[in-house]
Structures are given as C-alpha cells and as structure tokens.
PDB file of C-alpha atoms in Angstrom:
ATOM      1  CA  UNK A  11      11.302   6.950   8.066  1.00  0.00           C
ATOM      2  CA  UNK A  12       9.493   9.291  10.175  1.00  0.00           C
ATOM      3  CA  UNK A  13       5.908   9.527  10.007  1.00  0.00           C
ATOM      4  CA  UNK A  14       3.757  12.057  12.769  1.00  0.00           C
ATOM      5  CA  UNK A  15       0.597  13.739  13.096  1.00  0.00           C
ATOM      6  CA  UNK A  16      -0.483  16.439  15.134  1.00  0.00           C
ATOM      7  CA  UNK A  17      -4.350  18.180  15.179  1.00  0.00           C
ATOM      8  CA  UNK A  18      -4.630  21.993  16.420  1.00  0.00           C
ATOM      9  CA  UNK A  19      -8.266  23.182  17.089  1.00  0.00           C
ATOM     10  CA  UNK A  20      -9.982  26.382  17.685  1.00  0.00           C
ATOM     11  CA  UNK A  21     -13.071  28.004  17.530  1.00  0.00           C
ATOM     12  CA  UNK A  22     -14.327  31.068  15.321  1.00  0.00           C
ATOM     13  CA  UNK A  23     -17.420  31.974  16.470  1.00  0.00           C
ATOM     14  CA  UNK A  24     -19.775  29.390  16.670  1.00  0.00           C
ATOM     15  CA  UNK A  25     -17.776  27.190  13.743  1.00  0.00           C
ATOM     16  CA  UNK A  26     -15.235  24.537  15.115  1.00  0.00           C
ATOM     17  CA  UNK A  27     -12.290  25.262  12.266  1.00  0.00           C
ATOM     18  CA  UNK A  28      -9.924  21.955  12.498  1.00  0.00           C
ATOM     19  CA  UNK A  29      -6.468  22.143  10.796  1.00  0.00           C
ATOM     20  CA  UNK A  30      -4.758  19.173  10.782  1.00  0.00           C
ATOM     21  CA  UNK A  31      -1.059  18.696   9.625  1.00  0.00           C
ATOM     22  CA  UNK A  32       0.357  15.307   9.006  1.00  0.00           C
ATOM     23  CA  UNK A  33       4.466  14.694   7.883  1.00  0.00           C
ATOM     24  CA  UNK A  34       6.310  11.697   5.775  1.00  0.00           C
ATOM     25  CA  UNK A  35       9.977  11.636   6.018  1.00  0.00           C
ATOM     26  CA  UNK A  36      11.630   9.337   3.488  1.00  0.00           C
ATOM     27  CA  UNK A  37      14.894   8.233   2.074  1.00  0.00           C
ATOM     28  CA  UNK A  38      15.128   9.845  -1.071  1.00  0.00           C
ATOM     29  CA  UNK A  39      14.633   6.222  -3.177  1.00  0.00           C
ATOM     30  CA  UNK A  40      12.589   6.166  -5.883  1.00  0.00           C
ATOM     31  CA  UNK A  41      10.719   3.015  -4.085  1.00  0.00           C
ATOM     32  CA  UNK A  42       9.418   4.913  -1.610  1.00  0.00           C
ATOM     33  CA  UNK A  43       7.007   6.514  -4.101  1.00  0.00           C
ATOM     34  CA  UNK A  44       4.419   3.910  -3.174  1.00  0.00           C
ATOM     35  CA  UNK A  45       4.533   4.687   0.314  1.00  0.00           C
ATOM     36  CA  UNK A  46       4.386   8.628  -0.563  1.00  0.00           C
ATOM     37  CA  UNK A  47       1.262   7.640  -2.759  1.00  0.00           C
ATOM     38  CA  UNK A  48      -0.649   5.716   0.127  1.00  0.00           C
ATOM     39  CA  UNK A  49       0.237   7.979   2.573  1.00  0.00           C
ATOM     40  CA  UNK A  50      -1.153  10.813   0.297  1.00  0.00           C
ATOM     41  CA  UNK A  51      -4.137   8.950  -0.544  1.00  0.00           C
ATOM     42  CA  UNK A  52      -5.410   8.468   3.030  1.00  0.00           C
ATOM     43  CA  UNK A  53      -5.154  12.083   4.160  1.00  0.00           C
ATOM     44  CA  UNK A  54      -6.951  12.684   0.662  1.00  0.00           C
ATOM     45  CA  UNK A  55      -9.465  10.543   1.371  1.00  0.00           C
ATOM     46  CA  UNK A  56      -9.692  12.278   5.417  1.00  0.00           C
ATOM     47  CA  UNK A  57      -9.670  15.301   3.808  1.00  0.00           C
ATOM     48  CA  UNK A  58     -13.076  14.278   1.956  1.00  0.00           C
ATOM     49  CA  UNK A  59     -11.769  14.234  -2.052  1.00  0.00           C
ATOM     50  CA  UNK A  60     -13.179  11.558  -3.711  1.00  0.00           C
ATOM     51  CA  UNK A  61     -11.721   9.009  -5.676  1.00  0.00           C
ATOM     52  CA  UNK A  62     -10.709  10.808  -8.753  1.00  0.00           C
ATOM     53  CA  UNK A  63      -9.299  13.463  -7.214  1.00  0.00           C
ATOM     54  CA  UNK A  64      -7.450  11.331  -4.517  1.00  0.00           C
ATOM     55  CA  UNK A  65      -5.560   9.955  -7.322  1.00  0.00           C
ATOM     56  CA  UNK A  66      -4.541  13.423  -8.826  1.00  0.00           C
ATOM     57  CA  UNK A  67      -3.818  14.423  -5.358  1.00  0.00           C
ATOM     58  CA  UNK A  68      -1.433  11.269  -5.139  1.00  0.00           C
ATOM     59  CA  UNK A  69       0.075  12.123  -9.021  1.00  0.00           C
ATOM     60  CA  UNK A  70       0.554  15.685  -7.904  1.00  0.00           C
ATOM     61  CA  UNK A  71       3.083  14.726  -4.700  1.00  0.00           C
ATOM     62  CA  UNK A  72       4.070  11.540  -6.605  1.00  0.00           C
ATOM     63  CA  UNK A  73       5.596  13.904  -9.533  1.00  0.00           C
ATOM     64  CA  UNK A  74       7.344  16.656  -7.053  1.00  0.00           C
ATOM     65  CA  UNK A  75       8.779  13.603  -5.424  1.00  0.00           C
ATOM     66  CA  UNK A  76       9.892  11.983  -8.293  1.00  0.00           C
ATOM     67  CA  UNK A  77      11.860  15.074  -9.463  1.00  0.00           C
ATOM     68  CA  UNK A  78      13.271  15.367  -6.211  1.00  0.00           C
ATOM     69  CA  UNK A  79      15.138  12.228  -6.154  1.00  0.00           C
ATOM     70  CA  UNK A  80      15.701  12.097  -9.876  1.00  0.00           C
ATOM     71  CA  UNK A  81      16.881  15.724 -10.841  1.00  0.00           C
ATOM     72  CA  UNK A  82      17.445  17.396  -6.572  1.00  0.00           C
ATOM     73  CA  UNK A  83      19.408  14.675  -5.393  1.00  0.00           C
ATOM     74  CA  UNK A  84      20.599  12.416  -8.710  1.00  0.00           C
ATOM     75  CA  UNK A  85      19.206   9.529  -7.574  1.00  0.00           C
ATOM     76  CA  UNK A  86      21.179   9.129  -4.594  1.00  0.00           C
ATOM     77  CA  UNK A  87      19.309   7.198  -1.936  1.00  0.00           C
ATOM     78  CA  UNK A  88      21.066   8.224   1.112  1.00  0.00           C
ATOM     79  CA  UNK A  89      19.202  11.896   1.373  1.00  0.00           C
ATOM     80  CA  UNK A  90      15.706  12.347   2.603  1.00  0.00           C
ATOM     81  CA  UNK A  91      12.660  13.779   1.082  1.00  0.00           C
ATOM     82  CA  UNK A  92       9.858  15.305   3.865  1.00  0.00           C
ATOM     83  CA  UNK A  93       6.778  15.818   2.405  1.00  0.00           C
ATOM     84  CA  UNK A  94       4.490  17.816   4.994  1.00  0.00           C
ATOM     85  CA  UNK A  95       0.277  17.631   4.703  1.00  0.00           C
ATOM     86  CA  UNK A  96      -1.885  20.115   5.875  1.00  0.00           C
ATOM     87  CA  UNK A  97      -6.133  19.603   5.871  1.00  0.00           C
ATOM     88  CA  UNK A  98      -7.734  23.140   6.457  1.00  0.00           C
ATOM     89  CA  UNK A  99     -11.462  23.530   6.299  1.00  0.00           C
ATOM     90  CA  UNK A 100     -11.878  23.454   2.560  1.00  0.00           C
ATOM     91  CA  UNK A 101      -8.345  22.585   1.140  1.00  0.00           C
ATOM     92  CA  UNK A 102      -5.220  20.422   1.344  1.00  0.00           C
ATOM     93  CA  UNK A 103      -1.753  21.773   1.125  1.00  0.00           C
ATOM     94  CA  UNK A 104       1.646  19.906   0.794  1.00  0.00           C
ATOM     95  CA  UNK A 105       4.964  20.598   0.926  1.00  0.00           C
ATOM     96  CA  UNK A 106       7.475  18.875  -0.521  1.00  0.00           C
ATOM     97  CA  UNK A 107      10.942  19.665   1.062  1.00  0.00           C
ATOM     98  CA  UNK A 108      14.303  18.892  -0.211  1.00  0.00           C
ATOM     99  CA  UNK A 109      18.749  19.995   0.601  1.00  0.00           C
ATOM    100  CA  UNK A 110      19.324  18.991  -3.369  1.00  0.00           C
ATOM    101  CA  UNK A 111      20.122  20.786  -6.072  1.00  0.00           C
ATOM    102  CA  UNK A 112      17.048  22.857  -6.854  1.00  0.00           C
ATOM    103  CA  UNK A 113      15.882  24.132 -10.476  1.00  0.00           C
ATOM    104  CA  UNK A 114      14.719  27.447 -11.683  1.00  0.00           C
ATOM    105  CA  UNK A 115      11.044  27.160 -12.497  1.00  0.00           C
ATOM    106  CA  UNK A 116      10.972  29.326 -15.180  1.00  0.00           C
ATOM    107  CA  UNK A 117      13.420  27.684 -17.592  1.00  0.00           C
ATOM    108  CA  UNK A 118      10.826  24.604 -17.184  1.00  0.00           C
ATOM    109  CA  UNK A 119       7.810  26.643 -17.545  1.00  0.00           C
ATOM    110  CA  UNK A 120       8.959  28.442 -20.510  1.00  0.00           C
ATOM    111  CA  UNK A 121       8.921  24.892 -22.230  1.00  0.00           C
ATOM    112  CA  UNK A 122       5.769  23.748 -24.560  1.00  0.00           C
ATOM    113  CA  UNK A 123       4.425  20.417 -24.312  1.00  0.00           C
ATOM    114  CA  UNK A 124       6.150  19.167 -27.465  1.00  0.00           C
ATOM    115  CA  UNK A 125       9.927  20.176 -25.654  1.00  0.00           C
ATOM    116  CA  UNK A 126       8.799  18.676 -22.646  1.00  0.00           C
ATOM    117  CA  UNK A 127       7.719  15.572 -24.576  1.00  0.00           C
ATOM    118  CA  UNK A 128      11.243  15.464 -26.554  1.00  0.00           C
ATOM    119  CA  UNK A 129      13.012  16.479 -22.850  1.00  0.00           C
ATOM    120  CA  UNK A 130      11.262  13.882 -21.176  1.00  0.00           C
ATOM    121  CA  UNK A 131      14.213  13.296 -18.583  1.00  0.00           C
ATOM    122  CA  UNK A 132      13.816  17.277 -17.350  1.00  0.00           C
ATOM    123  CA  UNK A 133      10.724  16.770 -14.739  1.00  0.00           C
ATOM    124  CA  UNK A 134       9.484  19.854 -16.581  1.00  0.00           C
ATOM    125  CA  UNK A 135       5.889  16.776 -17.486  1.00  0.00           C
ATOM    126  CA  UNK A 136       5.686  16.293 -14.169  1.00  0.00           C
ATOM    127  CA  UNK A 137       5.685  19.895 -13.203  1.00  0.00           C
ATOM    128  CA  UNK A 138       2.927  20.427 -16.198  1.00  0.00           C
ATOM    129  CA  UNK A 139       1.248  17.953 -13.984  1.00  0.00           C
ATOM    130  CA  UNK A 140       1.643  19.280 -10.976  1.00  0.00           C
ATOM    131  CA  UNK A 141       0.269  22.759 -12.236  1.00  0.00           C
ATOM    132  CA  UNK A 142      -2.526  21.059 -14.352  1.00  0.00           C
ATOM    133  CA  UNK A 143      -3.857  19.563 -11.042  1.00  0.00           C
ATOM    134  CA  UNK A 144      -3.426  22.014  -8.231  1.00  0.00           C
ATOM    135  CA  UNK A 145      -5.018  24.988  -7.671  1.00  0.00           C
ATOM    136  CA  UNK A 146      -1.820  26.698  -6.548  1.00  0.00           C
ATOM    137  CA  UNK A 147       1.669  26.066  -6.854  1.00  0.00           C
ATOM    138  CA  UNK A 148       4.595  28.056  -5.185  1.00  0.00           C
ATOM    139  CA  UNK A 149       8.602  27.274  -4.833  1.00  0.00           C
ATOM    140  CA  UNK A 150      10.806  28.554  -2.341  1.00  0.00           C
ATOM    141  CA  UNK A 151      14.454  27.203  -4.052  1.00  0.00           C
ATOM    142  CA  UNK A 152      17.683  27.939  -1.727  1.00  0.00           C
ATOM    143  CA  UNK A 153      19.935  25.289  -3.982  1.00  0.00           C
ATOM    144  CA  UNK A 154      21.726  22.924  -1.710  1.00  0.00           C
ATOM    145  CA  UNK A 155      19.920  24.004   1.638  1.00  0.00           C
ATOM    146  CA  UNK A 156      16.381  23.759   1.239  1.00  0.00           C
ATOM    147  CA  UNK A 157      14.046  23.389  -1.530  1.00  0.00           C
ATOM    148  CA  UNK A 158      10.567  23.917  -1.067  1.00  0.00           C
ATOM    149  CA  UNK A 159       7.561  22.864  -3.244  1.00  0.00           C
ATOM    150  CA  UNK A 160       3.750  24.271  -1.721  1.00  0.00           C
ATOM    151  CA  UNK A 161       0.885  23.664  -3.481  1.00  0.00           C
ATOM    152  CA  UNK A 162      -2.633  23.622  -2.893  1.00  0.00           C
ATOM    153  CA  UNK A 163      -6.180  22.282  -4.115  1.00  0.00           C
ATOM    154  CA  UNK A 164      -9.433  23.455  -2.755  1.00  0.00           C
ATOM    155  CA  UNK A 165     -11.873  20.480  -1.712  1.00  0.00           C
ATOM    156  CA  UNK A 166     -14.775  22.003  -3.635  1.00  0.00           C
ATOM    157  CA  UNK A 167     -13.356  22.566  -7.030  1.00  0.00           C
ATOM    158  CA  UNK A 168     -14.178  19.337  -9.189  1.00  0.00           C
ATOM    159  CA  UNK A 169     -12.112  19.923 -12.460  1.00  0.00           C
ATOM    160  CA  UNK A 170     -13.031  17.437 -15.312  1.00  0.00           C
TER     161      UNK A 170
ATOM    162  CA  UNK B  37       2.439  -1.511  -0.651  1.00  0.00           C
ATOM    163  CA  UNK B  38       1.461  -0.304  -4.225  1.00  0.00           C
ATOM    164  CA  UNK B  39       5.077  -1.147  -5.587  1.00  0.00           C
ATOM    165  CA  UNK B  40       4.239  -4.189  -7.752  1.00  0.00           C
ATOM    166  CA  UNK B  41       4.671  -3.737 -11.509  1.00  0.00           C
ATOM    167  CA  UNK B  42       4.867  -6.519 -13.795  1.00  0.00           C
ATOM    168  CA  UNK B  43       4.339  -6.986 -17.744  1.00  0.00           C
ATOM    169  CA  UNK B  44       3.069  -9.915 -19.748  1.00  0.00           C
ATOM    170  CA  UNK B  45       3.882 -10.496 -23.376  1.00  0.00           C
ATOM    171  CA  UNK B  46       1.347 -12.734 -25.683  1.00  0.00           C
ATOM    172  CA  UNK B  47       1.036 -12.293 -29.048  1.00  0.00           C
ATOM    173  CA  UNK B  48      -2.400 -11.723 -31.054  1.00  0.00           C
ATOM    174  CA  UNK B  49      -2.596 -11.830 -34.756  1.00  0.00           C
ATOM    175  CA  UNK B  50       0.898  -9.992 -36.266  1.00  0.00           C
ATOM    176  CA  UNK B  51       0.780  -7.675 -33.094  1.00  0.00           C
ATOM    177  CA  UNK B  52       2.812  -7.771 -29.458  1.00  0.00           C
ATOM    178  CA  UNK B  53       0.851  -7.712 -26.569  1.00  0.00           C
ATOM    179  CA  UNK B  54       2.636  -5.863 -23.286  1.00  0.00           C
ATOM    180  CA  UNK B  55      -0.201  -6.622 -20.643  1.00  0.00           C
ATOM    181  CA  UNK B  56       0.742  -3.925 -17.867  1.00  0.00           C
ATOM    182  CA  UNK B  57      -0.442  -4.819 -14.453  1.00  0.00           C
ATOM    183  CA  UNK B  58       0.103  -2.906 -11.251  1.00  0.00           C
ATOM    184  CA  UNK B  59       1.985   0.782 -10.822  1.00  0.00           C
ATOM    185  CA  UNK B  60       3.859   2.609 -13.576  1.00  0.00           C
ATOM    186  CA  UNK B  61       5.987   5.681 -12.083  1.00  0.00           C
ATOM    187  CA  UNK B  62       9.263   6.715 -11.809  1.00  0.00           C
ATOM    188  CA  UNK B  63      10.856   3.462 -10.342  1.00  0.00           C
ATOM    189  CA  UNK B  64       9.148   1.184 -12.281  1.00  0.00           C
ATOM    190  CA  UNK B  65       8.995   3.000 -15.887  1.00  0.00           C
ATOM    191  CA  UNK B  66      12.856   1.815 -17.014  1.00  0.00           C
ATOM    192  CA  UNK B  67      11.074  -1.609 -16.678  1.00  0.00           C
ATOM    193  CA  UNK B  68       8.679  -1.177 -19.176  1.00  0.00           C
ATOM    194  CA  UNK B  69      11.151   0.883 -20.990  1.00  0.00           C
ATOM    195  CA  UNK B  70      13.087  -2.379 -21.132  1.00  0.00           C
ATOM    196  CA  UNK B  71      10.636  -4.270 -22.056  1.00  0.00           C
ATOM    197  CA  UNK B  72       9.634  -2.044 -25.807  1.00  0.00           C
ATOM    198  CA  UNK B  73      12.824  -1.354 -26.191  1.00  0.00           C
ATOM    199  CA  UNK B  74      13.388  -4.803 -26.712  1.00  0.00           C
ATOM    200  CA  UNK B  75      10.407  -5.301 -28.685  1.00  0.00           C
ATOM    201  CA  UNK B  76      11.405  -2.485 -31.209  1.00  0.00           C
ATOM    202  CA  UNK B  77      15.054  -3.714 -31.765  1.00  0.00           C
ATOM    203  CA  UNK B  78      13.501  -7.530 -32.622  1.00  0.00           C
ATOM    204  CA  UNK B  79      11.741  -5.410 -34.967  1.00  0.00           C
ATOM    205  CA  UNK B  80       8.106  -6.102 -33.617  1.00  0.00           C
ATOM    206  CA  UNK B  81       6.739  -2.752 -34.291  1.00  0.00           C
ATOM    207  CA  UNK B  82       2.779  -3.826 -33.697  1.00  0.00           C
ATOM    208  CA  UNK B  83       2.531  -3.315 -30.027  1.00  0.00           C
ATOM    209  CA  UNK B  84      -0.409  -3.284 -28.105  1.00  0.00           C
ATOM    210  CA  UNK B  85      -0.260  -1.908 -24.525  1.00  0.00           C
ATOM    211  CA  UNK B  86      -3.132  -4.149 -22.528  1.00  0.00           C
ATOM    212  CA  UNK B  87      -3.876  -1.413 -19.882  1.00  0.00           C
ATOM    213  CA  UNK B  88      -6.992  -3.359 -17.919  1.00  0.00           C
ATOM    214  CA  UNK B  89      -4.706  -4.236 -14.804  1.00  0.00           C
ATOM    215  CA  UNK B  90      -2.824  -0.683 -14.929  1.00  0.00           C
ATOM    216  CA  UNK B  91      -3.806   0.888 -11.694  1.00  0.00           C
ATOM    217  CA  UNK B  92      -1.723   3.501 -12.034  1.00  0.00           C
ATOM    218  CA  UNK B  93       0.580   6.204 -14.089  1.00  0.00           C
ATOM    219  CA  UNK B  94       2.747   9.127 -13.597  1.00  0.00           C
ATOM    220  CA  UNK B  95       4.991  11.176 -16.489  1.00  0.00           C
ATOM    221  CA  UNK B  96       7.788   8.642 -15.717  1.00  0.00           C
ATOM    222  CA  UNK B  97       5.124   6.169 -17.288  1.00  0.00           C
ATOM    223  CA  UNK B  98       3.636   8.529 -19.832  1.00  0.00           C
ATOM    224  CA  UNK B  99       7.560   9.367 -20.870  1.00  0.00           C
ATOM    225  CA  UNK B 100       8.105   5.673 -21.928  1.00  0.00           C
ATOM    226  CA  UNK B 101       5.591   5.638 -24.680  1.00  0.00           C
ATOM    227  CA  UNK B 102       6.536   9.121 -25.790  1.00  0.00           C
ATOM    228  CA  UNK B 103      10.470   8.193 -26.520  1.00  0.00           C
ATOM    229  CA  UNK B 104       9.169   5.272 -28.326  1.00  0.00           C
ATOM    230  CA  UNK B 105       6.264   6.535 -30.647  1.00  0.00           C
ATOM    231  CA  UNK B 106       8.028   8.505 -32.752  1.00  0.00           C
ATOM    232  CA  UNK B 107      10.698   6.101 -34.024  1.00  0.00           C
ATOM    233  CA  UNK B 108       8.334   2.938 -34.136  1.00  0.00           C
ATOM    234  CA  UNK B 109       5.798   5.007 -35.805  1.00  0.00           C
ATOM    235  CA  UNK B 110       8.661   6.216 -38.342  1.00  0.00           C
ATOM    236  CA  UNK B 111       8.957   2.673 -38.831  1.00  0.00           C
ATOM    237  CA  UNK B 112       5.775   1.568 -39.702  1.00  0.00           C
ATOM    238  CA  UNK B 113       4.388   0.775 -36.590  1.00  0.00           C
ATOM    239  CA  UNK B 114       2.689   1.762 -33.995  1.00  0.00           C
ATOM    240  CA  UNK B 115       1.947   1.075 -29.807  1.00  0.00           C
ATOM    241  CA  UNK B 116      -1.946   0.950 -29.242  1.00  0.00           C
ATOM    242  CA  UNK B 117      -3.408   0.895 -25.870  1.00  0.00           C
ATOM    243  CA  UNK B 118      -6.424  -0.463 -24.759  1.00  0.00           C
ATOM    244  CA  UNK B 119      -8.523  -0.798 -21.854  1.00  0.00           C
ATOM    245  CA  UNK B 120      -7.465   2.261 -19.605  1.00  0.00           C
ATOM    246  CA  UNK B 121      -9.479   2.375 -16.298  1.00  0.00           C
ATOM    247  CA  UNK B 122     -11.026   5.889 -16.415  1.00  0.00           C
ATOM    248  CA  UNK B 123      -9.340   6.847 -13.406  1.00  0.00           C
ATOM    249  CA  UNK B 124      -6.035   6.088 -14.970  1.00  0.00           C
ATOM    250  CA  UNK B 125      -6.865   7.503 -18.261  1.00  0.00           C
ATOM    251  CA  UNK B 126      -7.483  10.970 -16.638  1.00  0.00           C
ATOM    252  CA  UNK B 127      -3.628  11.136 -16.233  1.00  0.00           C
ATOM    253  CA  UNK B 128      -3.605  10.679 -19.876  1.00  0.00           C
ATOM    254  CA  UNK B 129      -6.215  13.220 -20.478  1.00  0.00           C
ATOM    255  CA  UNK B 130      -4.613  16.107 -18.371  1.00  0.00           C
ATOM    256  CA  UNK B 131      -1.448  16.107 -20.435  1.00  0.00           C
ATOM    257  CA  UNK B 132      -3.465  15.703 -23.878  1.00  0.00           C
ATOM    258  CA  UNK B 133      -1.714  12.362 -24.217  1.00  0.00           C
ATOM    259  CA  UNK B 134      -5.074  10.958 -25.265  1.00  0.00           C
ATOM    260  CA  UNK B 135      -5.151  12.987 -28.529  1.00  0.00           C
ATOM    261  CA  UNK B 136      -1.979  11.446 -29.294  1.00  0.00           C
ATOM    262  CA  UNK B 137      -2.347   7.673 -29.563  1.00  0.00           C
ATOM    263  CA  UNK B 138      -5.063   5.379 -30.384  1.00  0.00           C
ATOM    264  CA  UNK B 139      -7.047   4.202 -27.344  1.00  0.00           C
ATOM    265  CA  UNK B 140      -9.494   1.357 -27.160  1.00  0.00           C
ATOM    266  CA  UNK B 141     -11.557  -0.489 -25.240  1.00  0.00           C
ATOM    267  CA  UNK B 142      -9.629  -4.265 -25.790  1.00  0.00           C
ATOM    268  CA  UNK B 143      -7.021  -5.854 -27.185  1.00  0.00           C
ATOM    269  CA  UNK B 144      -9.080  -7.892 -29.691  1.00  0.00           C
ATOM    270  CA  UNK B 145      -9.971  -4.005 -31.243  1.00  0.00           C
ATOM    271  CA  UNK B 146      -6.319  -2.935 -31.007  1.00  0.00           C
ATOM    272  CA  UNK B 147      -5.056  -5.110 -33.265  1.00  0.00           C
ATOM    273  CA  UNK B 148      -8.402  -5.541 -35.871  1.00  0.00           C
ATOM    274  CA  UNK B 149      -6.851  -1.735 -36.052  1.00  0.00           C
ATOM    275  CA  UNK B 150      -3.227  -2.781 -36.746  1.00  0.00           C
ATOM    276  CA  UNK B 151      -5.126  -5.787 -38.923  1.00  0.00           C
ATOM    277  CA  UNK B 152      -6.692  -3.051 -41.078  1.00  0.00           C
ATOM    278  CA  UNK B 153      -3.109  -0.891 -41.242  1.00  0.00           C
ATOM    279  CA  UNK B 154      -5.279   1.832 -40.018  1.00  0.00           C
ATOM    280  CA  UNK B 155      -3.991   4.605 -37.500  1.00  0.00           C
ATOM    281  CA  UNK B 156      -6.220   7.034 -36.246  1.00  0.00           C
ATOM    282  CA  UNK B 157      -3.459   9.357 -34.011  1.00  0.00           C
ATOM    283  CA  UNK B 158      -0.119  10.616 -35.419  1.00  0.00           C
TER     284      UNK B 158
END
C-alpha cells in the first residue's frame, strides 16, 4: 500500500485558493474496502461535508471500488486499485483507477432499477449509486490499460 | 479498521431474528448471504433483519435481501427490518429500497407484523 499527500497553494487576488490532492494505492482485495472507506471519510470530513454526506462520499468510492475488484479484475487480489482525492475550494473529486477489464457504461445505464435488481452481480446498483450521489460522473475506459472513474460532488449542495 | 461484520440469530415469537452488527459491503455480503440462505432452505421464512448495530451498507449488502425477497415472499414469508440508523437508511432511500420492504423501528414491531400475517411492501 501506498498512501501520499501533497498540498499546492496559490493566490487569486486577495483569496488564498488551496487544492489539496491526497492518493490510496491498494491491492485489489475486497478487504481493503474498509481502509478505502476510512481513508475517504477523513478527507471528507477535511474537506468540510458533514456526516451524512461523508458517508455517501464513502458509498460512492466504496461502490467504484467494489466493481473494480469484482467485475475489472475478477476478484483477483494480486492487482492494485489507486484511488486519487482531490479537495478544491468548494468540491471533492476522486478518481478511481484501474489495468482490468473495463465495462461500457452505457449497456449498464440503459438498465432500469428492476434489471439491475434481478442482475444484481453486474455493478450496474452500484453505479446507480454512484450517479445518485455525485454531482458528476465521467469514465475514461482503455480495457486492460487503464480504467478511469472521475466523479465529483460540490461541498454546498445538501441533497435529501 | 471498519472490517468487522458479524450476525446473531435469536428467535422471537414464530419469526428468525438475523441481528446485523458492524459493515455490510462487498466482502462481507456472501456472509449474510450465507446466513438467509440457510434460513430459507430450513424453511424459516419469518425473518427479521435487527439493523440497530448496522453501521453500514453498500449494493453488495442491499443485493442480499433483493435475491432473497422474491422467493421467500413467494413462499409465504417475508424478511422485515427494523431499526435502521438514519444514516444507514439513506443508502436504502437513494435506491428506493425503502418502498420495497417493511421497515420498523424494533424487532418486538417486526414480528407483531409477521404475528398479524400482515405485509405492508410487496
């Protein structure tokens, strides 16, 4: 595991702007999604979200991780998942990077709940997830060299 | 390290109760799978999920009561759950899971439900 941190500054004017980037690198196991989770949850918490939306924050990366190791790389533990955080000013963005197999994100989001219920073993809940809880979601899929998941929630939107 | 999961069973009245207690994701769902599975082939259909110690659940979680519901409801039975923290039972919410089974606030109310053969969700 590989865990770093690094803080760039700069000034705009008169406002400080602070962007902060933070990076997990994990064997692609299934148990690590406890450490993802905590990890998560304290740059959630740095990044001022409160409790609530710490936990979505953690379901969010928990569920792209999940699918990673479970559809990406079949379970195998000997791969490794990065997921990368970045505080801005007013948001939070991770990226969840895998070498696996990838997916096509349309066949998934074509799916209504009901097939997604019935294919529970697809990922395509967790993706419904994913999408219900962030305020942007974007993949970059090269299957078998690099997968990449970015998505994004603002600090000021409180959904109910 | 938020890894522990663990399940009690007790019984209450005619009904199973699966007393969940810790995390609920992806590595620990085939647990709990396990653990109805096993319930539904001795042909205790009744369960109650006892959610007060669940701290937390992700689709992996959600997915285990969804493969189940259908065939222990066609059945006869039913799995109630009761006594969701709120910050757990927004996971529920977000996926509409909520309008889908019976949730209440205790065990004791889960099964005067099953006592009364009353379902309120299909």
């Amino acid at each position: 595991m590989r865990c770093s941190t690094k803080a760039r500054g700069g000034r705009i004017s008169a406002v400080a702007q602070f962007e902060k980037s933070f990076t997990l690198q994990v064997p692609s196991s299934t148990q690590n999604l406890a450490l993802i989770r905590e990890f998560v949850s304290a740059i959630g918490a740095q990044a001022g979200f409160d409790e609530k939306d710490v936990m979505r924050l953690q379901l969010a990366v928990d569920e792209a991780c999940a699918n990673v190791i479970e559809h990406a790389y079949d379970l195998e533990a000997t791969h490794e998942v990065t997921i990368r955080a970045l505080i801005d000013d007013d948001l939070i963005r991770f990226e969840i990077v895998d070498q696996g197999k990838g997916f096509d994100p349309a066949r998934i989001e074509e799916q209504n709940l009901d097939a997604l219920i019935r294919d529970r073993r697809s990922g395509g809940l967790g993706l419904r997830l994913i999408r219900s809880i962030m305020d942007d979601v974007q993949y970059q899929i090269v299957p078998g060299e690099k997968n990449e998941l970015r998505m994004m929630k603002r600090l000021k939107k409180h959904t109910a | 390290m938020s890894t522990n999961f663990r399940i009690e069973r007790s019984e209450l009245g005619g009904a199973v109760v699966l007393a969940l207690d810790g995390f609920l994701d992806a590595h620990t769902a085939p647990q709990f799978e396990n653990a109805i599975s096993s319930e539904a082939e001795a042909g205790h259909l009744h369960l109650i999920a006892d959610c007060r110690k669940l701290s937390y659940i992700s689709s992996a979680g959600l997915g285990v009561f969804m493969s189940f519901i259908e065939e222990i409801r066609e059945k006869g039975g039913d799995i109630k759950l009761s006594g969701i923290e709120p910050k757990v039972y927004q996971v529920f919410e977000v996926l509409g899971f909520h309008e889908l089974f019976d949730i209440v606030d205790n065990v004791e109310a889960a099964g005067a439900l099953f006592d009364q053969g009353s379902r309120r969700k299909d």
